[in-house]
mmCIF file of the C-alpha atoms, coordinates in Angstrom:
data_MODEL
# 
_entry.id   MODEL 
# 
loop_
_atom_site.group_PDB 
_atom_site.id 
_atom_site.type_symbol 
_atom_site.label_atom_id 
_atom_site.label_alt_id 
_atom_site.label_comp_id 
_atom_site.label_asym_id 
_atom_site.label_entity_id 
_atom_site.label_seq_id 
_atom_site.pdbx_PDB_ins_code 
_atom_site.Cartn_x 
_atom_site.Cartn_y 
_atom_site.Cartn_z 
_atom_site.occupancy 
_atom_site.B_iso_or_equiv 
_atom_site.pdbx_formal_charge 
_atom_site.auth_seq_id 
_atom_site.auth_comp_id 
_atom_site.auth_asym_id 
_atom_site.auth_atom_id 
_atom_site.pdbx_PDB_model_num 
ATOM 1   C CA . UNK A 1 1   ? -90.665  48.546 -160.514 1.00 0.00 ? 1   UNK A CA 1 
ATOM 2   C CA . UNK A 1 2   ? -87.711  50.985 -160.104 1.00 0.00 ? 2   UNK A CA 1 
ATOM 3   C CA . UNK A 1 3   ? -87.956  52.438 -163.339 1.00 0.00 ? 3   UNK A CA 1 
ATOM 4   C CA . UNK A 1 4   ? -91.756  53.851 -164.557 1.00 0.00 ? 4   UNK A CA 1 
ATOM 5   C CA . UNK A 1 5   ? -92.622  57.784 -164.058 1.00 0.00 ? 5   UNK A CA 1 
ATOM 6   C CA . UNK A 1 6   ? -94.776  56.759 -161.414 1.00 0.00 ? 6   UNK A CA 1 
ATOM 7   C CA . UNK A 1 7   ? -92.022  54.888 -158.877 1.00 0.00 ? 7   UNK A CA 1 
ATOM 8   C CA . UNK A 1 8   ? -89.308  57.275 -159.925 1.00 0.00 ? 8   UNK A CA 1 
ATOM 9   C CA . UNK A 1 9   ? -91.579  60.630 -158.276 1.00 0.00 ? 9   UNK A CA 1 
ATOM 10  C CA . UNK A 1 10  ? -92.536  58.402 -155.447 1.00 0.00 ? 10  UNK A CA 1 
ATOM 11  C CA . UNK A 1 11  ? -88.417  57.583 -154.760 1.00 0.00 ? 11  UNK A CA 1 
ATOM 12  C CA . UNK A 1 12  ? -87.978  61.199 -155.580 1.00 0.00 ? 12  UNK A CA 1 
ATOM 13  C CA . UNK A 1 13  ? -90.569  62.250 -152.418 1.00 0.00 ? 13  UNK A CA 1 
ATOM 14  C CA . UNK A 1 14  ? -89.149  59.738 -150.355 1.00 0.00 ? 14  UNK A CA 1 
ATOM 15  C CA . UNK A 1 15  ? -85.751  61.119 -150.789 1.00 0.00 ? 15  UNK A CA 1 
ATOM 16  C CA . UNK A 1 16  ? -86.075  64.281 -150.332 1.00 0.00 ? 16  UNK A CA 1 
ATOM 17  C CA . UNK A 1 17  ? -88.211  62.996 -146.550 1.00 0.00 ? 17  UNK A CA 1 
ATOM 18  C CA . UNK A 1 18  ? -85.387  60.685 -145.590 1.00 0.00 ? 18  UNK A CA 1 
ATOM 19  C CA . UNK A 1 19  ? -83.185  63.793 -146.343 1.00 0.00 ? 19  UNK A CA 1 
ATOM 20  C CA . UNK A 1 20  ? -85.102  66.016 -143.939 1.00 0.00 ? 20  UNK A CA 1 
ATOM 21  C CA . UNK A 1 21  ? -85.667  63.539 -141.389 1.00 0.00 ? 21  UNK A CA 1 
ATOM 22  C CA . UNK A 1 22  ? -82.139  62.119 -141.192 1.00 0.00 ? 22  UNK A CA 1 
ATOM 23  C CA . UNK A 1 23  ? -83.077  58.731 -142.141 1.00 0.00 ? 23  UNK A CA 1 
ATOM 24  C CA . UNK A 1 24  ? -81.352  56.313 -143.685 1.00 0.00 ? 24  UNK A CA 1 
ATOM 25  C CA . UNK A 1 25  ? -83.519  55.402 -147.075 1.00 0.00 ? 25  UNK A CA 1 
ATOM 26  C CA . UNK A 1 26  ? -82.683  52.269 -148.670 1.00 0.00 ? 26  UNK A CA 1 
ATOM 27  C CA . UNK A 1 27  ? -84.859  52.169 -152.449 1.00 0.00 ? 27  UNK A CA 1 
ATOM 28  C CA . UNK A 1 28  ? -85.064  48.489 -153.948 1.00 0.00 ? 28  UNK A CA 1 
ATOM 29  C CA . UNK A 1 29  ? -87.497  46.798 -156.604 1.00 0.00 ? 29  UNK A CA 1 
ATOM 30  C CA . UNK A 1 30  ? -86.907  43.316 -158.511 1.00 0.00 ? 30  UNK A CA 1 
ATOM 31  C CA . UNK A 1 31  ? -86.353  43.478 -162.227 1.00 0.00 ? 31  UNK A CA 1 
ATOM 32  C CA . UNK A 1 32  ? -89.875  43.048 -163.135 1.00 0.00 ? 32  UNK A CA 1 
ATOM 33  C CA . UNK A 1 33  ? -93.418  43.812 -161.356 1.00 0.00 ? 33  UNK A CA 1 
ATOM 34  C CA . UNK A 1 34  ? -94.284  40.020 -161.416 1.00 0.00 ? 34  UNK A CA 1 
ATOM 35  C CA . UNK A 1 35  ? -91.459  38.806 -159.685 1.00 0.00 ? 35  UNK A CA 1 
ATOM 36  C CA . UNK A 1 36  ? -93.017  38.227 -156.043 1.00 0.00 ? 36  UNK A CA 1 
ATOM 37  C CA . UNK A 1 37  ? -90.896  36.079 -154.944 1.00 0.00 ? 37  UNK A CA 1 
ATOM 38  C CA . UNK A 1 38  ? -87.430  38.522 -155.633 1.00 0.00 ? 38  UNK A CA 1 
ATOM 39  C CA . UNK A 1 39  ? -89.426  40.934 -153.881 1.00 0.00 ? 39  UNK A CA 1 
ATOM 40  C CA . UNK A 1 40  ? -90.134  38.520 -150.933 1.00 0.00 ? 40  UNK A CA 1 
ATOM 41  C CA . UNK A 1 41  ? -86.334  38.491 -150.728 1.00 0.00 ? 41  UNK A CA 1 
ATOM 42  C CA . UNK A 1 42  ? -85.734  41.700 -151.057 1.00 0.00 ? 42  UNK A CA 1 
ATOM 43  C CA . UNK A 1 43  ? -88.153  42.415 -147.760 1.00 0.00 ? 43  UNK A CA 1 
ATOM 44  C CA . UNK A 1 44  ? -86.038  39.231 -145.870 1.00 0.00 ? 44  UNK A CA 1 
ATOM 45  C CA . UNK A 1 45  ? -82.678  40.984 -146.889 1.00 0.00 ? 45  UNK A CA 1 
ATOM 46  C CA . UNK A 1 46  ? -83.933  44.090 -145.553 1.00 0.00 ? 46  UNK A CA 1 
ATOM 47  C CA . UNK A 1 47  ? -85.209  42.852 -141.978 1.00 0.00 ? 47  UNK A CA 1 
ATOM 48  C CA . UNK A 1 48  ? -81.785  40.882 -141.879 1.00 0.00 ? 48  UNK A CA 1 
ATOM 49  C CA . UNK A 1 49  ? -79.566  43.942 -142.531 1.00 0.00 ? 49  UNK A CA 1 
ATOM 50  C CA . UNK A 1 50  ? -82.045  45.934 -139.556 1.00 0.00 ? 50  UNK A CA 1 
ATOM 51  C CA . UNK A 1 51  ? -84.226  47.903 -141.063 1.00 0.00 ? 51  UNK A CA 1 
ATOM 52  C CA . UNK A 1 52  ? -87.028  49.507 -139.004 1.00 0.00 ? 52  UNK A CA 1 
ATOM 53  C CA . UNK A 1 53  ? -89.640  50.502 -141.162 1.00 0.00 ? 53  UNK A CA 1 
ATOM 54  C CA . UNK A 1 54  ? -90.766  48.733 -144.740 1.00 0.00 ? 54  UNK A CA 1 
ATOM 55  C CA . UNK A 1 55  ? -92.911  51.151 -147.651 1.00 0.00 ? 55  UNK A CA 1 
ATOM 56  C CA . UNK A 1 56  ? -93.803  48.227 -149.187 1.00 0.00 ? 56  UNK A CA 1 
ATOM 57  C CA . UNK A 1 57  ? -95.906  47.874 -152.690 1.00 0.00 ? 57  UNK A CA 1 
ATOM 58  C CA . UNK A 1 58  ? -97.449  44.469 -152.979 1.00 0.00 ? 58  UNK A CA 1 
ATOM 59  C CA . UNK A 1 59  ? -96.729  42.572 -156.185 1.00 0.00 ? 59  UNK A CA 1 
ATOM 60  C CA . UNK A 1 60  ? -98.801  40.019 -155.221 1.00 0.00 ? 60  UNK A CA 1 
ATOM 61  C CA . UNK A 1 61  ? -101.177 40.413 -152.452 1.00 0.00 ? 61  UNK A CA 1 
ATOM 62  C CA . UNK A 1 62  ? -100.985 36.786 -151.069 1.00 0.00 ? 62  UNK A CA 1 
ATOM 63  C CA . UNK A 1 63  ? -97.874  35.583 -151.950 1.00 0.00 ? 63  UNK A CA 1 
ATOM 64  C CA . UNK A 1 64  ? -96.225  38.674 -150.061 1.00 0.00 ? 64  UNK A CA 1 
ATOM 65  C CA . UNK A 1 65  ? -98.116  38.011 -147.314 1.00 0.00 ? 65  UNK A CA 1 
ATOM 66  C CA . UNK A 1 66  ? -96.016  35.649 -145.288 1.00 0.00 ? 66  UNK A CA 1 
ATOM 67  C CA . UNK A 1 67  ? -93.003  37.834 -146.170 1.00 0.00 ? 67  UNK A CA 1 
ATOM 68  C CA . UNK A 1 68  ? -94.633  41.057 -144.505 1.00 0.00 ? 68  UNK A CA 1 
ATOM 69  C CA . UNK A 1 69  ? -96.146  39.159 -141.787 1.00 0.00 ? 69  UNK A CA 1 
ATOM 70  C CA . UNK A 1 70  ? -92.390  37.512 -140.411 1.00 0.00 ? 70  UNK A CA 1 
ATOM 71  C CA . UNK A 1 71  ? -91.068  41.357 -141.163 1.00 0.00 ? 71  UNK A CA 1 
ATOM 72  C CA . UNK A 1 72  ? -93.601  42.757 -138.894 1.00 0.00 ? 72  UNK A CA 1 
ATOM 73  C CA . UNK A 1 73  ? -93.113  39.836 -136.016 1.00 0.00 ? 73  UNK A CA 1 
ATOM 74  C CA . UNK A 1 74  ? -89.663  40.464 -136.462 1.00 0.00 ? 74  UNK A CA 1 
ATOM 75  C CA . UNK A 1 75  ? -90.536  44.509 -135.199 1.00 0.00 ? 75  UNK A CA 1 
ATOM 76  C CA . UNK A 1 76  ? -90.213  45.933 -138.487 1.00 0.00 ? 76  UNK A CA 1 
ATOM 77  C CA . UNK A 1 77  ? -93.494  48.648 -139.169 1.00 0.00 ? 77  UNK A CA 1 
ATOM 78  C CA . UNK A 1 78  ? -95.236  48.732 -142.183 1.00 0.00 ? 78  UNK A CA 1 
ATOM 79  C CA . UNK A 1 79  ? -96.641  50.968 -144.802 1.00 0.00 ? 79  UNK A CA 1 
ATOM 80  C CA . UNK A 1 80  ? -97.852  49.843 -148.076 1.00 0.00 ? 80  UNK A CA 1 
ATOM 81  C CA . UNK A 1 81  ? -97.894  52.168 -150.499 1.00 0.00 ? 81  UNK A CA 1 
ATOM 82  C CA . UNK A 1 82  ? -100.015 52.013 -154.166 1.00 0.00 ? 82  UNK A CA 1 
ATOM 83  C CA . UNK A 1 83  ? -100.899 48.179 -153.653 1.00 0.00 ? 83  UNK A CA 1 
ATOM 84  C CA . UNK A 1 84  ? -102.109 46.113 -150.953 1.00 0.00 ? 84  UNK A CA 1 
ATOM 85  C CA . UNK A 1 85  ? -100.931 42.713 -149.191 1.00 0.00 ? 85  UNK A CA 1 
ATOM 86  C CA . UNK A 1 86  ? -103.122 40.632 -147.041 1.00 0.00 ? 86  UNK A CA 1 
ATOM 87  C CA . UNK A 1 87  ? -101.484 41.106 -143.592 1.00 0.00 ? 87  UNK A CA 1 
ATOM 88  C CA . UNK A 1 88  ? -103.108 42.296 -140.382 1.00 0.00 ? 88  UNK A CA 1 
ATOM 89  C CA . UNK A 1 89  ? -99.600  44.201 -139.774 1.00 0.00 ? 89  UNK A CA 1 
ATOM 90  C CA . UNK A 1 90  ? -99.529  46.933 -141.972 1.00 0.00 ? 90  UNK A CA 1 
ATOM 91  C CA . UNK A 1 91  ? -99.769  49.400 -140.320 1.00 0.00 ? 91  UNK A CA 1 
ATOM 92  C CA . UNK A 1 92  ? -100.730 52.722 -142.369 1.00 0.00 ? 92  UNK A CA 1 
ATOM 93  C CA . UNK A 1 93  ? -101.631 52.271 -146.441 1.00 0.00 ? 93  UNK A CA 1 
ATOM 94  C CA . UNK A 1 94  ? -101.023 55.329 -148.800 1.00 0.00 ? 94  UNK A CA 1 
ATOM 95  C CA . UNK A 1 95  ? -102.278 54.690 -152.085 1.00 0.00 ? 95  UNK A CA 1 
ATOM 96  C CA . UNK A 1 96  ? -105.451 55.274 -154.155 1.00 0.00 ? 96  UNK A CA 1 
ATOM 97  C CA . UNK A 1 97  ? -109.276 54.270 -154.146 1.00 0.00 ? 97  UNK A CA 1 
ATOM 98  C CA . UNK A 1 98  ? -108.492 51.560 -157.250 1.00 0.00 ? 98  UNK A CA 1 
ATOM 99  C CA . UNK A 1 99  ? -112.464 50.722 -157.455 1.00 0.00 ? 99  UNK A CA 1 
ATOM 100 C CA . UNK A 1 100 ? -113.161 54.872 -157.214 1.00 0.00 ? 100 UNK A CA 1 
ATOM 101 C CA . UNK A 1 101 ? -109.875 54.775 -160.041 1.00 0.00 ? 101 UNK A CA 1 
ATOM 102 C CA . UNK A 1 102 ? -111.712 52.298 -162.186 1.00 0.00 ? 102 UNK A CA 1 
ATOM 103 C CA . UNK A 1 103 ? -115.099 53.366 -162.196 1.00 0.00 ? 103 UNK A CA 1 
ATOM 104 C CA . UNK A 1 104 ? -113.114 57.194 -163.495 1.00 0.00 ? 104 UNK A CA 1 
ATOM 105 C CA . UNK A 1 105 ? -111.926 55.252 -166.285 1.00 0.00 ? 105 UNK A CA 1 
ATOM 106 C CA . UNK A 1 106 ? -115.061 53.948 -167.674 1.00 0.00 ? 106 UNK A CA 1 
ATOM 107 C CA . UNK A 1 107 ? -116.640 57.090 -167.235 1.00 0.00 ? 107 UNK A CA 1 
ATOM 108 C CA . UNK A 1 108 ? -114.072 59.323 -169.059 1.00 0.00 ? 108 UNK A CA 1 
ATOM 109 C CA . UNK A 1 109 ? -114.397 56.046 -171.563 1.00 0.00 ? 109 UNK A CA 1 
ATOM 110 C CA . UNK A 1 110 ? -118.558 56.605 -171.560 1.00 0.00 ? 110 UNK A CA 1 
ATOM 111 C CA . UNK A 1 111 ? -118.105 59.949 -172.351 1.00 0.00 ? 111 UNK A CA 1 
ATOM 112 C CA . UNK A 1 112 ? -116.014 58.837 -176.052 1.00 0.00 ? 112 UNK A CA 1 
ATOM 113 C CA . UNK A 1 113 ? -119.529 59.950 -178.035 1.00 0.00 ? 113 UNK A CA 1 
ATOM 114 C CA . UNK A 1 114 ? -119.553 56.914 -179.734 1.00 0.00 ? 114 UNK A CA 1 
ATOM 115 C CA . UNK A 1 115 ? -123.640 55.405 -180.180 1.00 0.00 ? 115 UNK A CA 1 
ATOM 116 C CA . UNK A 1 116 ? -122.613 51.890 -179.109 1.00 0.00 ? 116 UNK A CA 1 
ATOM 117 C CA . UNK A 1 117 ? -119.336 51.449 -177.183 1.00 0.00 ? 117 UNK A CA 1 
ATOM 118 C CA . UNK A 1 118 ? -117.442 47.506 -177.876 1.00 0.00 ? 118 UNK A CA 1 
ATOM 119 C CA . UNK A 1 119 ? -115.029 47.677 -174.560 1.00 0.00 ? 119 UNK A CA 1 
ATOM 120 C CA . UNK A 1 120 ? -111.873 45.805 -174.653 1.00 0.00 ? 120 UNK A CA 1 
ATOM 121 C CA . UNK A 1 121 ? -110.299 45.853 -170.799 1.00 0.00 ? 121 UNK A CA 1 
ATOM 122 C CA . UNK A 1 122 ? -106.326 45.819 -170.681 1.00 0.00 ? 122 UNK A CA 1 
ATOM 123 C CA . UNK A 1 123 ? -105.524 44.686 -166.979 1.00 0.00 ? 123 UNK A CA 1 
ATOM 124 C CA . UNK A 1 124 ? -101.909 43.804 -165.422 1.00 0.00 ? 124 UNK A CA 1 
ATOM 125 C CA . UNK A 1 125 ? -100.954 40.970 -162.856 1.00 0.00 ? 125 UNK A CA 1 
ATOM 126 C CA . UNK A 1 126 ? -104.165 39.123 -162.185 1.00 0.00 ? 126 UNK A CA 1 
ATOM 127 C CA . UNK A 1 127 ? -102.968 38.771 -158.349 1.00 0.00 ? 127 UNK A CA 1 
ATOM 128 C CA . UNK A 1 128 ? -102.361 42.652 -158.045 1.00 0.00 ? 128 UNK A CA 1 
ATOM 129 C CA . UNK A 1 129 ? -105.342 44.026 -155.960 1.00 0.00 ? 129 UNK A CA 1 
ATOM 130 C CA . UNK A 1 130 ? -104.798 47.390 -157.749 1.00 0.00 ? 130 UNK A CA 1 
ATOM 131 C CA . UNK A 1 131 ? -105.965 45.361 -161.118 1.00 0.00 ? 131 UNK A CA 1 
ATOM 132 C CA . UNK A 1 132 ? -108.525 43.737 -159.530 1.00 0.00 ? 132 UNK A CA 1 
ATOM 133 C CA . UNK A 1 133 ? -110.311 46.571 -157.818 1.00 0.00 ? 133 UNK A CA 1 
ATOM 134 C CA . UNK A 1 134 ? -109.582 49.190 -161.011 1.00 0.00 ? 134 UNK A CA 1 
ATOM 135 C CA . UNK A 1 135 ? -110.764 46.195 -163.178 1.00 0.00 ? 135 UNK A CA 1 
ATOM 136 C CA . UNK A 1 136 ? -114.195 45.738 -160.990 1.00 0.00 ? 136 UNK A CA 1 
ATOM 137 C CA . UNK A 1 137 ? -114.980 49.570 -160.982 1.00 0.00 ? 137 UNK A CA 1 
ATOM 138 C CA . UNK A 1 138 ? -114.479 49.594 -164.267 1.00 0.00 ? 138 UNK A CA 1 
ATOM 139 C CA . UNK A 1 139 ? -116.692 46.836 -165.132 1.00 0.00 ? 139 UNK A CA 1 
ATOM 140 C CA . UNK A 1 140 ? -119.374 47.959 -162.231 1.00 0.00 ? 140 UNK A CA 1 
ATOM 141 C CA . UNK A 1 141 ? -119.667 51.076 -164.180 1.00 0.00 ? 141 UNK A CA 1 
ATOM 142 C CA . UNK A 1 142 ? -120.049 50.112 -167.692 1.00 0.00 ? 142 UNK A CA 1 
ATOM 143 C CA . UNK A 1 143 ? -122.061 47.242 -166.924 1.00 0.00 ? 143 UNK A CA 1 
ATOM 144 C CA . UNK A 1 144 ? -124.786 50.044 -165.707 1.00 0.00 ? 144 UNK A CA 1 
ATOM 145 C CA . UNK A 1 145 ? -124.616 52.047 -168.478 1.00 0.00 ? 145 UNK A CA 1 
ATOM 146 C CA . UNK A 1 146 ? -126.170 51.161 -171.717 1.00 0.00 ? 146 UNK A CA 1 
ATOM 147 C CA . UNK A 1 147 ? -125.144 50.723 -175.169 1.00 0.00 ? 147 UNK A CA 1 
ATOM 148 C CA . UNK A 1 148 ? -122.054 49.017 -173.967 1.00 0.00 ? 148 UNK A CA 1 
ATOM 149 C CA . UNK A 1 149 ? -120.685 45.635 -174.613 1.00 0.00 ? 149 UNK A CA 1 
ATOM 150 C CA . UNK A 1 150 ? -117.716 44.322 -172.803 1.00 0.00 ? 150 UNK A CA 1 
ATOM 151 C CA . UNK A 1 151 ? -116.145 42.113 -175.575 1.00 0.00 ? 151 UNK A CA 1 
ATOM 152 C CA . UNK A 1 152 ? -113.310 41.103 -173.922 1.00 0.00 ? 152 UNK A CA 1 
ATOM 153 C CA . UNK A 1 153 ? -110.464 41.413 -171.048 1.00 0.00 ? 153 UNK A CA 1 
ATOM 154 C CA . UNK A 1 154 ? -107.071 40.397 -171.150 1.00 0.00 ? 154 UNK A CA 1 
ATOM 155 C CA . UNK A 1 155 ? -104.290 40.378 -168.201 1.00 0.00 ? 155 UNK A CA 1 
ATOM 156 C CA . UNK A 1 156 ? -100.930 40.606 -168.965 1.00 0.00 ? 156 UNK A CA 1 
ATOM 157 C CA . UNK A 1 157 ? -98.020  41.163 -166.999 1.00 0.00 ? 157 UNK A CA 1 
ATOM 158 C CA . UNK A 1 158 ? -97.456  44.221 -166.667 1.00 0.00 ? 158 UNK A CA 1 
ATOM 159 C CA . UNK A 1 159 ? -95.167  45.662 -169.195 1.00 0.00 ? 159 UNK A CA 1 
ATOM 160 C CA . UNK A 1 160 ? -95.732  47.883 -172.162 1.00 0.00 ? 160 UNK A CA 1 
ATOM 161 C CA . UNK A 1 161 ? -94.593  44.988 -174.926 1.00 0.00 ? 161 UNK A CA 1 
ATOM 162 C CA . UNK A 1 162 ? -96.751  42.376 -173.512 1.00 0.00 ? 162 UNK A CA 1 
ATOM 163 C CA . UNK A 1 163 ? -99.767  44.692 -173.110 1.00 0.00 ? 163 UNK A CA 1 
ATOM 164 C CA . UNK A 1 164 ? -98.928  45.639 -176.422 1.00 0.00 ? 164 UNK A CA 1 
ATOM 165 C CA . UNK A 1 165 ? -99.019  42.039 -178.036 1.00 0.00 ? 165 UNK A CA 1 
ATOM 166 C CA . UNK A 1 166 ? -101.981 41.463 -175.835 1.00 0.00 ? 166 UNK A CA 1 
ATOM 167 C CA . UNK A 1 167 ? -104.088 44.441 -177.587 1.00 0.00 ? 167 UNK A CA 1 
ATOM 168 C CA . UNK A 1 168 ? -102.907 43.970 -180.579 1.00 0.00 ? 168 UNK A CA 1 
ATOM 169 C CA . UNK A 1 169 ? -103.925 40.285 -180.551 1.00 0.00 ? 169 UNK A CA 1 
ATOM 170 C CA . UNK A 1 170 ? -107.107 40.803 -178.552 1.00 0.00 ? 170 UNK A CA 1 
ATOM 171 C CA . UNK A 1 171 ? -108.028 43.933 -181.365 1.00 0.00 ? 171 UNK A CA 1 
ATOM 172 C CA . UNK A 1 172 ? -107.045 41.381 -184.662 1.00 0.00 ? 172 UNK A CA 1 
ATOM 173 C CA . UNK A 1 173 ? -109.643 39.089 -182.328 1.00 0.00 ? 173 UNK A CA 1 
ATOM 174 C CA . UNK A 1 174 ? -112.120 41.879 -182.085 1.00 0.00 ? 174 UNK A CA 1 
ATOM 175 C CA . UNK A 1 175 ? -112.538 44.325 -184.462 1.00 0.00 ? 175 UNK A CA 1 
ATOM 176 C CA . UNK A 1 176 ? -115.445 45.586 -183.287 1.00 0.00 ? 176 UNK A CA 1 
ATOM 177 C CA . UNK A 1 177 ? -113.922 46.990 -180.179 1.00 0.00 ? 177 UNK A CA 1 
ATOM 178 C CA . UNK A 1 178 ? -113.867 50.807 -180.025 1.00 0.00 ? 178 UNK A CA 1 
ATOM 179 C CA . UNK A 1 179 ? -112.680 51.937 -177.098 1.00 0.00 ? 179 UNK A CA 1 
ATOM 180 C CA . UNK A 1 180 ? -109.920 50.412 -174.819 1.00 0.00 ? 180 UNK A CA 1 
ATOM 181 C CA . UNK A 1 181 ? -109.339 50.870 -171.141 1.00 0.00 ? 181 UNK A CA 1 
ATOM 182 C CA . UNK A 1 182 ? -106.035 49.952 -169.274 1.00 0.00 ? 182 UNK A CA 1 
ATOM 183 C CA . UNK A 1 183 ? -105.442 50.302 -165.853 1.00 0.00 ? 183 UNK A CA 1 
ATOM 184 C CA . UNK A 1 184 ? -101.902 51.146 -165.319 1.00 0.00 ? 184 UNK A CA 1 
ATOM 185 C CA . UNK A 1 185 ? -98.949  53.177 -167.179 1.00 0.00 ? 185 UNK A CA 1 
ATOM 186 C CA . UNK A 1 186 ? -97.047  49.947 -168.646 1.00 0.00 ? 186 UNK A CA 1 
ATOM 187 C CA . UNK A 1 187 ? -100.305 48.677 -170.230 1.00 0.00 ? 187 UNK A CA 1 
ATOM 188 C CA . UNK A 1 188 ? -101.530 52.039 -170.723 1.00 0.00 ? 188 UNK A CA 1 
ATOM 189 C CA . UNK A 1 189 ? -98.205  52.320 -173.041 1.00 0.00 ? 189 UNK A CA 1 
ATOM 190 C CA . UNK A 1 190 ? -98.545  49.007 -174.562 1.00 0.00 ? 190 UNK A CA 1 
ATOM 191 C CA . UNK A 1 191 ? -102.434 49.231 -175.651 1.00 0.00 ? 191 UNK A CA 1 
ATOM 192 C CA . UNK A 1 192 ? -101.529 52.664 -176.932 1.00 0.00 ? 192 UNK A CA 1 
ATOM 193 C CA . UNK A 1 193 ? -98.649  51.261 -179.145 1.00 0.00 ? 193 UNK A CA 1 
ATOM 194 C CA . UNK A 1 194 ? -100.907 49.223 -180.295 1.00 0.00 ? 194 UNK A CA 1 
ATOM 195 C CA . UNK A 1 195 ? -103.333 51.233 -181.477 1.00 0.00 ? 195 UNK A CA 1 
# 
């Protein structure tokens, strides 16, 4: 995505490094954070037009794969940054501990007072590791805790009207659920909406 909080400090960063490095910073992002595939082409427009370096955020861990591997046989180094593809070639990753991220959540979430907690989990892109590692801390940690049922998960993709519709639908579903966790700022946005 070019356009959440999050992306927009990161270009900001990268900017203001390409401005004191004398580098030539090119800053590109398909319409939507599903759309591997535009972002495959993206990364084969890039190596075509010579760039030397890729910080590259995985929308889809394997199905970016082959894209970043031909970049890096074609000399290109590269960084991902945030998310994670399945390449041998990266060459430096800059992001967070998504498990460590995840198992934060459902403690802050364990910590809500109430005597039994129903947990509805809002997750983005099923093929993002980000989701899948937040999503497993998250679980890891509630599952050992007690008076906690996990009631139910949804994915959605991962923008603040679908993870909206998703909670809402999931909470008409289960009323019972009392606390929600969501593991990015689009479906952070949505479930909170919906609420």
């Amino acid at each position: 995505s070019t356009q959440t909080e999050f992306w927009k400090s990161v270009f900001a960063g990268a900017e203001a490094a390409a401005a004191e490095y004398n580098l030539e910073l090119v800053i590109s992002g398909p319409e939507t954070e599903e759309d591997y595939e535009a972002q495959n082409q993206l990364v084969r427009q890039a190596v075509a037009g010579g760039a030397e370096a890729l910080v590259f955020s995985a929308i889809d861990f394997e199905n970016n794969a082959a894209t970043i591997d031909a970049a890096a046989a074609a000399g290109v180094k590269i960084v991902t940054i945030d998310s994670r593809v399945t390449s041998q070639y990266v060459e430096t990753y800059i992001g967070t501990d998504n498990y460590a991220a995840g198992q934060q959540a459902a403690s802050a979430a364990l910590e809500s007072g109430y005597e039994h907690m129903y947990v509805g989990l809002i997750n983005y892109d099923v093929n993002s590791a980000n989701g899948q590692e937040r999503e497993k801390g998250a679980r890891d940690r509630l599952l050992a805790a007690k008076d906690v049922t996990l009631v139910d998960t949804i994915n959605v993709l991962a923008a603040a009207d679908n993870a909206m519709a998703g909670t809402m639908s999931m909470l008409h579903d289960h009323p019972e659920i009392n606390v929600l966790i969501a593991f990015n700022e689009p479906t952070a946005v949505g479930a909170a909406r919906a609420v």
